[in-house]
Amino acid sequence: MTNVVLGKELWKRYNIGEGIQVHALRGLNITVDEGEFISIMGPSGSGKSTLLNLIGALDNPTKGELFIDGEKISSMSESELTKMRAEKIGFIFQTFNLLPALTVRDNVEFPMRNLSRDKKVDKISRIKRAEECLEIVDLGHRMDYLPAKLSGGERQRVAIARALVNHPKFILADEPTGNLDSEASDNIIKLLHHINNEGTTVIMVTHDKEIINNTRILKIRDGVIEPE
Amino acid sequence: MLDIAFKDLKSKKSRTTMVIIGVMTCVLLIGVIGYITYDLQESIQADANSIAGKLVFEKYGTGYPPSGSIISENVSDQVLANSVVNPDKSTALLSTALPLNSTTSVGIVGITQGKERALINNIKVNGKNSLLGQSNNSVILGSQAAINYNVTVGDTFTVDNQQLKVIGVMQKQSIGSATSLDSTVFASLQFVQNISQSPGVVTADIITPNNGVSLQDAQNTMQNSFNSSLYTVYTQQDALQVLNSNENASYVFLDLIIAMILIVSAILIMVVMMMSVKEKTKDIGTMRALGTSRMRIMLLIIYESLIISCIGGIIGLILIIPLYNLFLLLAGSTSFSYTIPLSIVLEIAVVVIVIGTFSGLIPAYQATRISPIEALRYE
C-alpha cells in the first residue's frame, strides 16, 4: 500500500524574538496509508497545528523529510507547495472558510481554477464536477445560495464538497465539527466516513473523543507522536 | 479571476458605489478641465487660422490679434503696394473698441471695402459677405457678436451714438469658446477711422503674398523693406506662438489641477483597496490554502481596482458633456457641445487604466505577502 503521507524525523523550530526558539515538533515520525481515516489528537501546544501545516503543504519543516504521495515536499519552493495543495490536498476548516461573495456552486468550483495548466478543465466541466460533489454532500438544492444563507452544518458540507472537487490524495480536516452542534457533527462525521469508504484518505485533527470511532488515532504530545 | 473580482465588488455594494462615485467625480473633473484646455487650444488655432498663409504687418511686436499698433496710412499703402503683395487679397485694418454700455465695449475692426476676404477667408456668412457698395454704417458681425447684441441680418443697433446696420453674420469658428473673429464687428475702414477719431492711421496690414512668392520670401522682403526695429512682419506660426504663450499660465494651472485630481483619485482607490485586502485577509488565506498562486491573488486585487476605475471612468465620461454644457451655460455661452473630442476620450481611458492599475499595485502586493497560516487564524 502506498504512503500518502510519510514524515521522517520532522522538526519545526520557531523564533519568537529576542533569540528565543521554540521547538513545536521534535523529530516526529508519521505514516498515513492510502484509504486510511486518521484522527490526530493532542492537547493545546502539543504541535498538532504545526503538523497540520506541514502535512497541508502550508509550511516546510526545519529538519527532516516529508513526502506527500511519494513527492518530497520538505525542500519544495513556495510555488511548488502551492501546486501541491491545489492538486493533492483537500482542506476542511473549523470555521468553514467559504468565500462569502461566491455562491455555493462557485465556492466548490473555485479550487478547480487552481489546477496547473495540464490538468485544467473548461468552465462547463468545472461546474458539472462542482454540482456532482454538491450532490454527494446532499446540497444539490442549495447551489445558488450564498454561504451566509446556510446553516453551520450546511456550510461544512459545502466545504467537504470543495475539498473533494479536485480528487485529492487526502482530505485534511482541522476540527471539522468544532463549530457545529451534535446533530450536525454526527452528519459531518458520517459524511467523512462515507467519503473515506469511497476511497479517499482522511486526516482529521480533533479534540472531540466522540467522533474518532472507527479511525486510527494518533496522539501527539510535546512535538512527537506517542506510540499507538 | 475577473468574474470573482466582479462578485467580490458586488458583495460590497455600498463601498464599491462610494469609490465609483469618487472615481467618477475625478474623471468628470479631469474631463471638463481637459475639455476647457482643448477648447482654448481650438479657439486659438481657429483664431490663427484666419491668417493662414498670410503675413501680418504691425508696428512694435507680434501682438496678434492686432490691436495696440498704430501705423500711418501712408506706410500701410506702401506695404500693400509692394511687389510681393497681392493687393486684391490684402487689406489694412483698424481695430478699436467702442463702449456699448458702462461696463462692456465692442471690438470693431475696420477693413478696406471689398477686401473682407483677406480676413474673413472662407467663413460662411449669412447675408452679405462684402461691405463694398453698402452704406457707410454697414457691418458684418461675428457669430458671438450677433448673440451679444441680440441682432440678426437686417437689424440695426446703436453703439456710442453710432447706428450700425447688420448686413451679414458669420458662422461660428470653433465648437467651444468664441474666437476673436466670432466676437468682432467688421465695418469699413473709413467708418471706423471716423468713429474712433483716428484719421489717417491703421492698426496693421494683412498681407497675402503674390502668386509664385513664398510666404518666407514675402516675409523677408517686407521685413527688409521697412525698419525692423519699428515694424514687424509675422506669420500664422508666430501668432500661434504668441497666443499660446499668453495662455501658458492657464495651461500650467489646469495641468496642476489635473495632476492633483489624479493623485487624489489614485489615493482614494488605493486606500479602499488596502482596506479591502485587510478585510479579506481570511479569504485570501483560504484561497492560498486551496492552492491559488500569489500571482492570481495579485490579479484579483488589480482586477477589482481596474473594474472600479473603469466603471467610474465610463460614468464620468458620459457625464462630461452635460457638465461641460452647464459650465458653458453658466459662463454665458449660447452654443453647446454634443460630442467629446477623441483626444479627451483617449486621455480619460489612459487615466482610468493608469489609476486603476497603479492604485491596485500596492494593495495587491500587500495581499500576496499574506501568509496562509496566519490568515487562516485571522478573525
PDB file of C-alpha atoms in Angstrom, chain B residues 33-34 36-41 44 243-258:
ATOM      1  CA  ILE B  33     -10.753  70.601 -17.453  1.00  0.00           C
ATOM      2  CA  GLY B  34      -9.383  68.677 -20.444  1.00  0.00           C
ATOM      3  CA  ILE B  36     -11.661  73.566 -21.381  1.00  0.00           C
ATOM      4  CA  THR B  37      -7.983  73.227 -22.390  1.00  0.00           C
ATOM      5  CA  TYR B  38      -8.982  71.618 -25.694  1.00  0.00           C
ATOM      6  CA  ASP B  39     -11.484  74.367 -26.347  1.00  0.00           C
ATOM      7  CA  LEU B  40      -8.945  77.061 -25.574  1.00  0.00           C
ATOM      8  CA  GLN B  41      -6.428  75.499 -27.952  1.00  0.00           C
ATOM      9  CA  ILE B  44      -6.558  79.823 -30.524  1.00  0.00           C
ATOM     10  CA  LEU B 243      -1.286  83.239 -28.460  1.00  0.00           C
ATOM     11  CA  ASN B 244      -0.163  80.023 -26.795  1.00  0.00           C
ATOM     12  CA  SER B 245       2.437  81.738 -24.662  1.00  0.00           C
ATOM     13  CA  ASN B 246      -0.286  84.122 -23.464  1.00  0.00           C
ATOM     14  CA  GLU B 247      -2.188  81.052 -22.241  1.00  0.00           C
ATOM     15  CA  ASN B 248       0.819  79.234 -20.792  1.00  0.00           C
ATOM     16  CA  ALA B 249      -0.041  80.180 -17.222  1.00  0.00           C
ATOM     17  CA  SER B 250      -3.597  78.872 -17.749  1.00  0.00           C
ATOM     18  CA  TYR B 251      -2.296  75.592 -19.203  1.00  0.00           C
ATOM     19  CA  VAL B 252       0.105  75.089 -16.291  1.00  0.00           C
ATOM     20  CA  PHE B 253      -2.657  75.880 -13.786  1.00  0.00           C
ATOM     21  CA  LEU B 254      -5.089  73.458 -15.436  1.00  0.00           C
ATOM     22  CA  ASP B 255      -2.402  70.759 -15.666  1.00  0.00           C
ATOM     23  CA  LEU B 256      -1.672  71.203 -11.962  1.00  0.00           C
ATOM     24  CA  ILE B 257      -5.336  70.755 -11.110  1.00  0.00           C
ATOM     25  CA  ILE B 258      -5.462  67.589 -13.251  1.00  0.00           C
TER      26      ILE B 258
END
